[in-house]
Amino acid sequence: MKHARTALLSFLFCTAVHASPVTYAFTGAVTDDPFGLSGLGATINGSFVFDASALDAIASPATGSYASTGPAYGFTVQISGQTYALGGALVVNTANDIGVDQYGVLAQDAAITLELFFQDATSSALMSDALPKSVPSVAAFDSRQFRLFSADAEFLGSIDTLSCTDGCSSAAVSEPTTVLLVVPALLTIGFARRIGSLRRRNSSGRLRAARCASDI
């Protein structure tokens, strides 16, 4: 039983922490261009890669923050022939029923910020603060902003489409929190078995002591 329990724990842990890169692509149009680098209505084409197995870093049941770290993750966008990209880290943020529903994607460093920010004033776009297992419906959000800020470029835009292009099945697997439910159960079973074993051992010891006393 001990070896089987150890093997199961190892399997669940490895499954839970195994990265699951998923790529979402989006399109839209520029709505503001203070530097005059393109023009209003210019096409926005972009994508981002996140970890579908990322854990929620916020304890609140209404808001979530899911960080993806590593060379596989990042955010890329093309506007008027110019590519802007950040790799190595990305965060997906969610908020559910806080007066609004929100879904956001953020990648930034000291030089540039790339961001998607969706908001639904009716609080009906998301079911919870969990990382969505399927592509959020763009139509469910009344505000769908794209934002790019850097020292020599700034764009605001409106997003028209959002779709999954790679690793789509990974987003639909069981949530990694499953292991957080199974592990305590296994540990409880193991603890109960040890207590039972100790009780049987103590009972046997008392019985032997009683027999010795009767022999005297």
mmCIF file with all atom_site columns, C-alpha atoms in Angstrom:
data_model
loop_
_atom_site.group_PDB
_atom_site.id
_atom_site.type_symbol
_atom_site.label_atom_id
_atom_site.label_alt_id
_atom_site.label_comp_id
_atom_site.label_asym_id
_atom_site.label_entity_id
_atom_site.label_seq_id
_atom_site.pdbx_PDB_ins_code
_atom_site.Cartn_x
_atom_site.Cartn_y
_atom_site.Cartn_z
_atom_site.occupancy
_atom_site.B_iso_or_equiv
_atom_site.pdbx_formal_charge
_atom_site.auth_seq_id
_atom_site.auth_comp_id
_atom_site.auth_asym_id
_atom_site.auth_atom_id
_atom_site.pdbx_PDB_model_num
ATOM 1   C CA . MET A 1 1   ? 0.000   0.000   0.000   1.00 0.00 ? 1   MET A CA 1
ATOM 2   C CA . LYS A 1 2   ? 2.830   2.395   0.895   1.00 0.00 ? 2   LYS A CA 1
ATOM 3   C CA . HIS A 1 3   ? 4.590   1.937   -2.450  1.00 0.00 ? 3   HIS A CA 1
ATOM 4   C CA . ALA A 1 4   ? 1.334   2.240   -4.397  1.00 0.00 ? 4   ALA A CA 1
ATOM 5   C CA . ARG A 1 5   ? 0.429   5.440   -2.548  1.00 0.00 ? 5   ARG A CA 1
ATOM 6   C CA . THR A 1 6   ? 3.884   6.918   -3.218  1.00 0.00 ? 6   THR A CA 1
ATOM 7   C CA . ALA A 1 7   ? 3.632   6.068   -6.923  1.00 0.00 ? 7   ALA A CA 1
ATOM 8   C CA . LEU A 1 8   ? 0.177   7.642   -7.171  1.00 0.00 ? 8   LEU A CA 1
ATOM 9   C CA . LEU A 1 9   ? 1.308   10.814  -5.415  1.00 0.00 ? 9   LEU A CA 1
ATOM 10  C CA . SER A 1 10  ? 4.281   11.084  -7.766  1.00 0.00 ? 10  SER A CA 1
ATOM 11  C CA . PHE A 1 11  ? 2.036   10.642  -10.800 1.00 0.00 ? 11  PHE A CA 1
ATOM 12  C CA . LEU A 1 12  ? -0.460  13.245  -9.625  1.00 0.00 ? 12  LEU A CA 1
ATOM 13  C CA . PHE A 1 13  ? 2.259   15.747  -8.755  1.00 0.00 ? 13  PHE A CA 1
ATOM 14  C CA . CYS A 1 14  ? 4.003   15.364  -12.095 1.00 0.00 ? 14  CYS A CA 1
ATOM 15  C CA . THR A 1 15  ? 0.687   15.667  -13.927 1.00 0.00 ? 15  THR A CA 1
ATOM 16  C CA . ALA A 1 16  ? -0.267  18.783  -11.992 1.00 0.00 ? 16  ALA A CA 1
ATOM 17  C CA . VAL A 1 17  ? 2.992   20.638  -12.582 1.00 0.00 ? 17  VAL A CA 1
ATOM 18  C CA . HIS A 1 18  ? 3.410   19.555  -16.209 1.00 0.00 ? 18  HIS A CA 1
ATOM 19  C CA . ALA A 1 19  ? 3.260   22.668  -18.378 1.00 0.00 ? 19  ALA A CA 1
ATOM 20  C CA . SER A 1 20  ? 0.531   22.869  -20.988 1.00 0.00 ? 20  SER A CA 1
ATOM 21  C CA . PRO A 1 21  ? 1.288   25.669  -23.511 1.00 0.00 ? 21  PRO A CA 1
ATOM 22  C CA . VAL A 1 22  ? -1.777  26.982  -25.319 1.00 0.00 ? 22  VAL A CA 1
ATOM 23  C CA . THR A 1 23  ? -1.733  29.602  -28.084 1.00 0.00 ? 23  THR A CA 1
ATOM 24  C CA . TYR A 1 24  ? -4.536  32.112  -28.625 1.00 0.00 ? 24  TYR A CA 1
ATOM 25  C CA . ALA A 1 25  ? -4.571  34.383  -31.678 1.00 0.00 ? 25  ALA A CA 1
ATOM 26  C CA . PHE A 1 26  ? -6.433  37.680  -31.922 1.00 0.00 ? 26  PHE A CA 1
ATOM 27  C CA . THR A 1 27  ? -7.242  40.369  -34.469 1.00 0.00 ? 27  THR A CA 1
ATOM 28  C CA . GLY A 1 28  ? -8.492  43.904  -34.146 1.00 0.00 ? 28  GLY A CA 1
ATOM 29  C CA . ALA A 1 29  ? -8.050  47.489  -35.249 1.00 0.00 ? 29  ALA A CA 1
ATOM 30  C CA . VAL A 1 30  ? -6.151  50.515  -33.960 1.00 0.00 ? 30  VAL A CA 1
ATOM 31  C CA . THR A 1 31  ? -8.360  53.124  -32.260 1.00 0.00 ? 31  THR A CA 1
ATOM 32  C CA . ASP A 1 32  ? -5.627  55.466  -30.994 1.00 0.00 ? 32  ASP A CA 1
ATOM 33  C CA . ASP A 1 33  ? -2.058  56.097  -32.231 1.00 0.00 ? 33  ASP A CA 1
ATOM 34  C CA . PRO A 1 34  ? -0.494  59.141  -30.498 1.00 0.00 ? 34  PRO A CA 1
ATOM 35  C CA . PHE A 1 35  ? 2.875   58.654  -32.234 1.00 0.00 ? 35  PHE A CA 1
ATOM 36  C CA . GLY A 1 36  ? 1.323   58.478  -35.700 1.00 0.00 ? 36  GLY A CA 1
ATOM 37  C CA . LEU A 1 37  ? 3.074   55.191  -36.526 1.00 0.00 ? 37  LEU A CA 1
ATOM 38  C CA . SER A 1 38  ? 0.131   53.665  -38.371 1.00 0.00 ? 38  SER A CA 1
ATOM 39  C CA . GLY A 1 39  ? -3.347  55.117  -38.538 1.00 0.00 ? 39  GLY A CA 1
ATOM 40  C CA . LEU A 1 40  ? -6.775  54.692  -37.076 1.00 0.00 ? 40  LEU A CA 1
ATOM 41  C CA . GLY A 1 41  ? -8.299  51.455  -38.266 1.00 0.00 ? 41  GLY A CA 1
ATOM 42  C CA . ALA A 1 42  ? -4.932  49.791  -38.950 1.00 0.00 ? 42  ALA A CA 1
ATOM 43  C CA . THR A 1 43  ? -5.084  46.015  -38.531 1.00 0.00 ? 43  THR A CA 1
ATOM 44  C CA . ILE A 1 44  ? -3.826  44.385  -35.343 1.00 0.00 ? 44  ILE A CA 1
ATOM 45  C CA . ASN A 1 45  ? -2.692  40.751  -35.578 1.00 0.00 ? 45  ASN A CA 1
ATOM 46  C CA . GLY A 1 46  ? -1.330  39.057  -32.509 1.00 0.00 ? 46  GLY A CA 1
ATOM 47  C CA . SER A 1 47  ? -1.028  35.969  -30.368 1.00 0.00 ? 47  SER A CA 1
ATOM 48  C CA . PHE A 1 48  ? -0.055  34.912  -26.876 1.00 0.00 ? 48  PHE A CA 1
ATOM 49  C CA . VAL A 1 49  ? 1.031   31.627  -25.339 1.00 0.00 ? 49  VAL A CA 1
ATOM 50  C CA . PHE A 1 50  ? 0.045   30.749  -21.769 1.00 0.00 ? 50  PHE A CA 1
ATOM 51  C CA . ASP A 1 51  ? 0.241   27.721  -19.475 1.00 0.00 ? 51  ASP A CA 1
ATOM 52  C CA . ALA A 1 52  ? -3.175  26.066  -19.181 1.00 0.00 ? 52  ALA A CA 1
ATOM 53  C CA . SER A 1 53  ? -2.037  24.295  -15.993 1.00 0.00 ? 53  SER A CA 1
ATOM 54  C CA . ALA A 1 54  ? -0.954  27.490  -14.206 1.00 0.00 ? 54  ALA A CA 1
ATOM 55  C CA . LEU A 1 55  ? -2.166  27.848  -10.616 1.00 0.00 ? 55  LEU A CA 1
ATOM 56  C CA . ASP A 1 56  ? -4.123  30.776  -9.240  1.00 0.00 ? 56  ASP A CA 1
ATOM 57  C CA . ALA A 1 57  ? -1.838  33.085  -7.234  1.00 0.00 ? 57  ALA A CA 1
ATOM 58  C CA . ILE A 1 58  ? -4.756  34.930  -5.589  1.00 0.00 ? 58  ILE A CA 1
ATOM 59  C CA . ALA A 1 59  ? -6.702  33.305  -2.751  1.00 0.00 ? 59  ALA A CA 1
ATOM 60  C CA . SER A 1 60  ? -9.840  35.378  -3.366  1.00 0.00 ? 60  SER A CA 1
ATOM 61  C CA . PRO A 1 61  ? -12.697 33.377  -4.953  1.00 0.00 ? 61  PRO A CA 1
ATOM 62  C CA . ALA A 1 62  ? -13.585 36.341  -7.170  1.00 0.00 ? 62  ALA A CA 1
ATOM 63  C CA . THR A 1 63  ? -10.232 37.154  -8.789  1.00 0.00 ? 63  THR A CA 1
ATOM 64  C CA . GLY A 1 64  ? -7.502  35.021  -10.333 1.00 0.00 ? 64  GLY A CA 1
ATOM 65  C CA . SER A 1 65  ? -3.957  35.530  -11.561 1.00 0.00 ? 65  SER A CA 1
ATOM 66  C CA . TYR A 1 66  ? -2.245  32.795  -13.587 1.00 0.00 ? 66  TYR A CA 1
ATOM 67  C CA . ALA A 1 67  ? 1.441   33.266  -14.375 1.00 0.00 ? 67  ALA A CA 1
ATOM 68  C CA . SER A 1 68  ? 3.258   31.478  -17.187 1.00 0.00 ? 68  SER A CA 1
ATOM 69  C CA . THR A 1 69  ? 7.041   31.557  -16.984 1.00 0.00 ? 69  THR A CA 1
ATOM 70  C CA . GLY A 1 70  ? 9.567   30.092  -19.407 1.00 0.00 ? 70  GLY A CA 1
ATOM 71  C CA . PRO A 1 71  ? 10.778  30.391  -22.989 1.00 0.00 ? 71  PRO A CA 1
ATOM 72  C CA . ALA A 1 72  ? 7.592   28.837  -24.401 1.00 0.00 ? 72  ALA A CA 1
ATOM 73  C CA . TYR A 1 73  ? 5.392   31.707  -23.201 1.00 0.00 ? 73  TYR A CA 1
ATOM 74  C CA . GLY A 1 74  ? 4.946   35.240  -24.463 1.00 0.00 ? 74  GLY A CA 1
ATOM 75  C CA . PHE A 1 75  ? 2.990   37.857  -26.370 1.00 0.00 ? 75  PHE A CA 1
ATOM 76  C CA . THR A 1 76  ? 3.489   38.964  -29.987 1.00 0.00 ? 76  THR A CA 1
ATOM 77  C CA . VAL A 1 77  ? 1.660   41.549  -32.087 1.00 0.00 ? 77  VAL A CA 1
ATOM 78  C CA . GLN A 1 78  ? 2.058   43.044  -35.567 1.00 0.00 ? 78  GLN A CA 1
ATOM 79  C CA . ILE A 1 79  ? 0.798   46.530  -36.462 1.00 0.00 ? 79  ILE A CA 1
ATOM 80  C CA . SER A 1 80  ? 1.466   48.145  -39.846 1.00 0.00 ? 80  SER A CA 1
ATOM 81  C CA . GLY A 1 81  ? 4.352   45.815  -40.609 1.00 0.00 ? 81  GLY A CA 1
ATOM 82  C CA . GLN A 1 82  ? 6.044   46.344  -37.234 1.00 0.00 ? 82  GLN A CA 1
ATOM 83  C CA . THR A 1 83  ? 6.379   43.448  -34.779 1.00 0.00 ? 83  THR A CA 1
ATOM 84  C CA . TYR A 1 84  ? 6.348   43.937  -31.026 1.00 0.00 ? 84  TYR A CA 1
ATOM 85  C CA . ALA A 1 85  ? 7.087   40.930  -28.849 1.00 0.00 ? 85  ALA A CA 1
ATOM 86  C CA . LEU A 1 86  ? 7.862   39.840  -25.307 1.00 0.00 ? 86  LEU A CA 1
ATOM 87  C CA . GLY A 1 87  ? 8.853   36.333  -24.273 1.00 0.00 ? 87  GLY A CA 1
ATOM 88  C CA . GLY A 1 88  ? 9.594   34.446  -21.087 1.00 0.00 ? 88  GLY A CA 1
ATOM 89  C CA . ALA A 1 89  ? 6.694   35.520  -18.905 1.00 0.00 ? 89  ALA A CA 1
ATOM 90  C CA . LEU A 1 90  ? 2.998   36.297  -19.174 1.00 0.00 ? 90  LEU A CA 1
ATOM 91  C CA . VAL A 1 91  ? 0.048   36.610  -16.791 1.00 0.00 ? 91  VAL A CA 1
ATOM 92  C CA . VAL A 1 92  ? -3.635  35.882  -17.401 1.00 0.00 ? 92  VAL A CA 1
ATOM 93  C CA . ASN A 1 93  ? -5.910  37.714  -14.957 1.00 0.00 ? 93  ASN A CA 1
ATOM 94  C CA . THR A 1 94  ? -9.593  37.067  -14.288 1.00 0.00 ? 94  THR A CA 1
ATOM 95  C CA . ALA A 1 95  ? -12.330 38.655  -12.211 1.00 0.00 ? 95  ALA A CA 1
ATOM 96  C CA . ASN A 1 96  ? -15.824 37.254  -11.760 1.00 0.00 ? 96  ASN A CA 1
ATOM 97  C CA . ASP A 1 97  ? -18.897 39.016  -10.461 1.00 0.00 ? 97  ASP A CA 1
ATOM 98  C CA . ILE A 1 98  ? -17.120 41.955  -8.802  1.00 0.00 ? 98  ILE A CA 1
ATOM 99  C CA . GLY A 1 99  ? -19.653 44.309  -10.335 1.00 0.00 ? 99  GLY A CA 1
ATOM 100 C CA . VAL A 1 100 ? -18.153 43.321  -13.702 1.00 0.00 ? 100 VAL A CA 1
ATOM 101 C CA . ASP A 1 101 ? -16.405 40.320  -15.252 1.00 0.00 ? 101 ASP A CA 1
ATOM 102 C CA . GLN A 1 102 ? -12.861 40.819  -16.534 1.00 0.00 ? 102 GLN A CA 1
ATOM 103 C CA . TYR A 1 103 ? -10.363 38.825  -18.574 1.00 0.00 ? 103 TYR A CA 1
ATOM 104 C CA . GLY A 1 104 ? -6.884  40.178  -19.157 1.00 0.00 ? 104 GLY A CA 1
ATOM 105 C CA . VAL A 1 105 ? -3.536  39.124  -20.596 1.00 0.00 ? 105 VAL A CA 1
ATOM 106 C CA . LEU A 1 106 ? -0.391  41.022  -19.648 1.00 0.00 ? 106 LEU A CA 1
ATOM 107 C CA . ALA A 1 107 ? 3.250   40.824  -20.708 1.00 0.00 ? 107 ALA A CA 1
ATOM 108 C CA . GLN A 1 108 ? 5.668   43.566  -19.754 1.00 0.00 ? 108 GLN A CA 1
ATOM 109 C CA . ASP A 1 109 ? 9.258   44.479  -19.011 1.00 0.00 ? 109 ASP A CA 1
ATOM 110 C CA . ALA A 1 110 ? 11.117  47.745  -18.463 1.00 0.00 ? 110 ALA A CA 1
ATOM 111 C CA . ALA A 1 111 ? 10.799  48.709  -22.141 1.00 0.00 ? 111 ALA A CA 1
ATOM 112 C CA . ILE A 1 112 ? 7.312   47.691  -23.276 1.00 0.00 ? 112 ILE A CA 1
ATOM 113 C CA . THR A 1 113 ? 3.862   46.628  -22.106 1.00 0.00 ? 113 THR A CA 1
ATOM 114 C CA . LEU A 1 114 ? 1.556   44.437  -24.194 1.00 0.00 ? 114 LEU A CA 1
ATOM 115 C CA . GLU A 1 115 ? -1.944  43.842  -22.919 1.00 0.00 ? 115 GLU A CA 1
ATOM 116 C CA . LEU A 1 116 ? -5.451  42.635  -23.679 1.00 0.00 ? 116 LEU A CA 1
ATOM 117 C CA . PHE A 1 117 ? -8.216  43.800  -21.375 1.00 0.00 ? 117 PHE A CA 1
ATOM 118 C CA . PHE A 1 118 ? -11.817 42.567  -21.724 1.00 0.00 ? 118 PHE A CA 1
ATOM 119 C CA . GLN A 1 119 ? -14.679 43.684  -19.502 1.00 0.00 ? 119 GLN A CA 1
ATOM 120 C CA . ASP A 1 120 ? -18.338 42.690  -19.246 1.00 0.00 ? 120 ASP A CA 1
ATOM 121 C CA . ALA A 1 121 ? -20.582 45.093  -17.358 1.00 0.00 ? 121 ALA A CA 1
ATOM 122 C CA . THR A 1 122 ? -23.304 42.443  -16.951 1.00 0.00 ? 122 THR A CA 1
ATOM 123 C CA . SER A 1 123 ? -21.010 40.010  -15.040 1.00 0.00 ? 123 SER A CA 1
ATOM 124 C CA . SER A 1 124 ? -22.135 37.120  -17.232 1.00 0.00 ? 124 SER A CA 1
ATOM 125 C CA . ALA A 1 125 ? -19.074 36.513  -19.432 1.00 0.00 ? 125 ALA A CA 1
ATOM 126 C CA . LEU A 1 126 ? -17.243 34.213  -16.989 1.00 0.00 ? 126 LEU A CA 1
ATOM 127 C CA . MET A 1 127 ? -18.526 31.390  -14.798 1.00 0.00 ? 127 MET A CA 1
ATOM 128 C CA . SER A 1 128 ? -15.853 31.864  -12.117 1.00 0.00 ? 128 SER A CA 1
ATOM 129 C CA . ASP A 1 129 ? -12.375 33.299  -11.585 1.00 0.00 ? 129 ASP A CA 1
ATOM 130 C CA . ALA A 1 130 ? -10.826 30.038  -12.852 1.00 0.00 ? 130 ALA A CA 1
ATOM 131 C CA . LEU A 1 131 ? -8.607  30.049  -15.919 1.00 0.00 ? 131 LEU A CA 1
ATOM 132 C CA . PRO A 1 132 ? -11.147 29.505  -18.730 1.00 0.00 ? 132 PRO A CA 1
ATOM 133 C CA . LYS A 1 133 ? -11.006 25.996  -20.225 1.00 0.00 ? 133 LYS A CA 1
ATOM 134 C CA . SER A 1 134 ? -12.111 27.323  -23.607 1.00 0.00 ? 134 SER A CA 1
ATOM 135 C CA . VAL A 1 135 ? -11.572 30.548  -25.524 1.00 0.00 ? 135 VAL A CA 1
ATOM 136 C CA . PRO A 1 136 ? -13.538 33.388  -23.919 1.00 0.00 ? 136 PRO A CA 1
ATOM 137 C CA . SER A 1 137 ? -16.266 34.660  -26.233 1.00 0.00 ? 137 SER A CA 1
ATOM 138 C CA . VAL A 1 138 ? -15.320 38.096  -27.514 1.00 0.00 ? 138 VAL A CA 1
ATOM 139 C CA . ALA A 1 139 ? -19.001 38.890  -28.037 1.00 0.00 ? 139 ALA A CA 1
ATOM 140 C CA . ALA A 1 140 ? -19.650 38.394  -24.300 1.00 0.00 ? 140 ALA A CA 1
ATOM 141 C CA . PHE A 1 141 ? -17.547 41.465  -23.421 1.00 0.00 ? 141 PHE A CA 1
ATOM 142 C CA . ASP A 1 142 ? -18.716 45.009  -24.099 1.00 0.00 ? 142 ASP A CA 1
ATOM 143 C CA . SER A 1 143 ? -15.156 46.358  -23.825 1.00 0.00 ? 143 SER A CA 1
ATOM 144 C CA . ARG A 1 144 ? -12.320 44.552  -25.653 1.00 0.00 ? 144 ARG A CA 1
ATOM 145 C CA . GLN A 1 145 ? -9.161  46.623  -25.527 1.00 0.00 ? 145 GLN A CA 1
ATOM 146 C CA . PHE A 1 146 ? -5.654  46.102  -26.861 1.00 0.00 ? 146 PHE A CA 1
ATOM 147 C CA . ARG A 1 147 ? -2.912  48.207  -25.267 1.00 0.00 ? 147 ARG A CA 1
ATOM 148 C CA . LEU A 1 148 ? 0.729   48.754  -26.200 1.00 0.00 ? 148 LEU A CA 1
ATOM 149 C CA . PHE A 1 149 ? 2.969   51.196  -24.338 1.00 0.00 ? 149 PHE A CA 1
ATOM 150 C CA . SER A 1 150 ? 6.677   51.862  -24.868 1.00 0.00 ? 150 SER A CA 1
ATOM 151 C CA . ALA A 1 151 ? 9.039   54.837  -25.043 1.00 0.00 ? 151 ALA A CA 1
ATOM 152 C CA . ASP A 1 152 ? 8.637   55.244  -28.813 1.00 0.00 ? 152 ASP A CA 1
ATOM 153 C CA . ALA A 1 153 ? 5.267   53.633  -29.573 1.00 0.00 ? 153 ALA A CA 1
ATOM 154 C CA . GLU A 1 154 ? 1.772   53.656  -28.164 1.00 0.00 ? 154 GLU A CA 1
ATOM 155 C CA . PHE A 1 155 ? -1.352  51.980  -29.493 1.00 0.00 ? 155 PHE A CA 1
ATOM 156 C CA . LEU A 1 156 ? -4.859  51.406  -28.269 1.00 0.00 ? 156 LEU A CA 1
ATOM 157 C CA . GLY A 1 157 ? -7.121  49.073  -30.174 1.00 0.00 ? 157 GLY A CA 1
ATOM 158 C CA . SER A 1 158 ? -10.383 47.158  -30.207 1.00 0.00 ? 158 SER A CA 1
ATOM 159 C CA . ILE A 1 159 ? -10.265 43.352  -30.476 1.00 0.00 ? 159 ILE A CA 1
ATOM 160 C CA . ASP A 1 160 ? -12.654 41.658  -32.905 1.00 0.00 ? 160 ASP A CA 1
ATOM 161 C CA . THR A 1 161 ? -11.652 37.990  -32.749 1.00 0.00 ? 161 THR A CA 1
ATOM 162 C CA . LEU A 1 162 ? -9.983  35.614  -30.305 1.00 0.00 ? 162 LEU A CA 1
ATOM 163 C CA . SER A 1 163 ? -9.315  31.973  -31.179 1.00 0.00 ? 163 SER A CA 1
ATOM 164 C CA . CYS A 1 164 ? -7.221  28.993  -30.103 1.00 0.00 ? 164 CYS A CA 1
ATOM 165 C CA . THR A 1 165 ? -4.592  27.924  -32.649 1.00 0.00 ? 165 THR A CA 1
ATOM 166 C CA . ASP A 1 166 ? -2.365  25.454  -30.790 1.00 0.00 ? 166 ASP A CA 1
ATOM 167 C CA . GLY A 1 167 ? -2.525  23.198  -27.725 1.00 0.00 ? 167 GLY A CA 1
ATOM 168 C CA . CYS A 1 168 ? -6.273  23.723  -27.560 1.00 0.00 ? 168 CYS A CA 1
ATOM 169 C CA . SER A 1 169 ? -6.975  20.353  -25.936 1.00 0.00 ? 169 SER A CA 1
ATOM 170 C CA . SER A 1 170 ? -4.638  21.221  -23.038 1.00 0.00 ? 170 SER A CA 1
ATOM 171 C CA . ALA A 1 171 ? -6.954  23.986  -21.864 1.00 0.00 ? 171 ALA A CA 1
ATOM 172 C CA . ALA A 1 172 ? -9.775  21.483  -21.378 1.00 0.00 ? 172 ALA A CA 1
ATOM 173 C CA . VAL A 1 173 ? -7.945  19.025  -19.064 1.00 0.00 ? 173 VAL A CA 1
ATOM 174 C CA . SER A 1 174 ? -8.790  18.691  -15.406 1.00 0.00 ? 174 SER A CA 1
ATOM 175 C CA . GLU A 1 175 ? -7.726  21.591  -13.273 1.00 0.00 ? 175 GLU A CA 1
ATOM 176 C CA . PRO A 1 176 ? -4.419  21.120  -11.390 1.00 0.00 ? 176 PRO A CA 1
ATOM 177 C CA . THR A 1 177 ? -6.208  21.758  -8.106  1.00 0.00 ? 177 THR A CA 1
ATOM 178 C CA . THR A 1 178 ? -7.414  18.131  -8.338  1.00 0.00 ? 178 THR A CA 1
ATOM 179 C CA . VAL A 1 179 ? -4.132  17.052  -6.810  1.00 0.00 ? 179 VAL A CA 1
ATOM 180 C CA . LEU A 1 180 ? -4.788  19.377  -3.867  1.00 0.00 ? 180 LEU A CA 1
ATOM 181 C CA . LEU A 1 181 ? -7.943  17.400  -3.134  1.00 0.00 ? 181 LEU A CA 1
ATOM 182 C CA . VAL A 1 182 ? -6.546  13.914  -3.693  1.00 0.00 ? 182 VAL A CA 1
ATOM 183 C CA . VAL A 1 183 ? -3.284  14.286  -1.774  1.00 0.00 ? 183 VAL A CA 1
ATOM 184 C CA . PRO A 1 184 ? -4.882  15.218  1.597   1.00 0.00 ? 184 PRO A CA 1
ATOM 185 C CA . ALA A 1 185 ? -7.277  12.288  1.188   1.00 0.00 ? 185 ALA A CA 1
ATOM 186 C CA . LEU A 1 186 ? -4.413  9.866   0.630   1.00 0.00 ? 186 LEU A CA 1
ATOM 187 C CA . LEU A 1 187 ? -2.486  11.299  3.545   1.00 0.00 ? 187 LEU A CA 1
ATOM 188 C CA . THR A 1 188 ? -5.585  10.976  5.759   1.00 0.00 ? 188 THR A CA 1
ATOM 189 C CA . ILE A 1 189 ? -5.999  7.334   4.749   1.00 0.00 ? 189 ILE A CA 1
ATOM 190 C CA . GLY A 1 190 ? -2.342  6.681   5.494   1.00 0.00 ? 190 GLY A CA 1
ATOM 191 C CA . PHE A 1 191 ? -2.623  8.399   8.886   1.00 0.00 ? 191 PHE A CA 1
ATOM 192 C CA . ALA A 1 192 ? -5.730  6.382   9.756   1.00 0.00 ? 192 ALA A CA 1
ATOM 193 C CA . ARG A 1 193 ? -3.964  3.136   8.833   1.00 0.00 ? 193 ARG A CA 1
ATOM 194 C CA . ARG A 1 194 ? -0.988  4.029   11.064  1.00 0.00 ? 194 ARG A CA 1
ATOM 195 C CA . ILE A 1 195 ? -3.311  4.874   13.985  1.00 0.00 ? 195 ILE A CA 1
ATOM 196 C CA . GLY A 1 196 ? -5.095  1.541   13.510  1.00 0.00 ? 196 GLY A CA 1
ATOM 197 C CA . SER A 1 197 ? -1.787  -0.290  13.433  1.00 0.00 ? 197 SER A CA 1
ATOM 198 C CA . LEU A 1 198 ? -0.619  1.415   16.639  1.00 0.00 ? 198 LEU A CA 1
ATOM 199 C CA . ARG A 1 199 ? -3.880  0.576   18.391  1.00 0.00 ? 199 ARG A CA 1
ATOM 200 C CA . ARG A 1 200 ? -3.618  -3.083  17.424  1.00 0.00 ? 200 ARG A CA 1
ATOM 201 C CA . ARG A 1 201 ? 0.013   -3.117  18.583  1.00 0.00 ? 201 ARG A CA 1
ATOM 202 C CA . ASN A 1 202 ? -0.909  -1.521  21.928  1.00 0.00 ? 202 ASN A CA 1
ATOM 203 C CA . SER A 1 203 ? -3.805  -3.946  22.404  1.00 0.00 ? 203 SER A CA 1
ATOM 204 C CA . SER A 1 204 ? -1.461  -6.891  21.783  1.00 0.00 ? 204 SER A CA 1
ATOM 205 C CA . GLY A 1 205 ? 1.022   -5.464  24.287  1.00 0.00 ? 205 GLY A CA 1
ATOM 206 C CA . ARG A 1 206 ? -1.620  -5.103  26.995  1.00 0.00 ? 206 ARG A CA 1
ATOM 207 C CA . LEU A 1 207 ? -2.858  -8.637  26.350  1.00 0.00 ? 207 LEU A CA 1
ATOM 208 C CA . ARG A 1 208 ? 0.649   -10.061 26.735  1.00 0.00 ? 208 ARG A CA 1
ATOM 209 C CA . ALA A 1 209 ? 1.149   -8.069  29.935  1.00 0.00 ? 209 ALA A CA 1
ATOM 210 C CA . ALA A 1 210 ? -2.112  -9.399  31.352  1.00 0.00 ? 210 ALA A CA 1
ATOM 211 C CA . ARG A 1 211 ? -1.094  -12.978 30.562  1.00 0.00 ? 211 ARG A CA 1
ATOM 212 C CA . CYS A 1 212 ? 2.275   -12.480 32.260  1.00 0.00 ? 212 CYS A CA 1
ATOM 213 C CA . ALA A 1 213 ? 0.543   -11.075 35.336  1.00 0.00 ? 213 ALA A CA 1
ATOM 214 C CA . SER A 1 214 ? -1.809  -14.061 35.533  1.00 0.00 ? 214 SER A CA 1
ATOM 215 C CA . ASP A 1 215 ? 1.112   -16.441 35.248  1.00 0.00 ? 215 ASP A CA 1
ATOM 216 C CA . ILE A 1 216 ? 2.735   -14.781 38.275  1.00 0.00 ? 216 ILE A CA 1
#
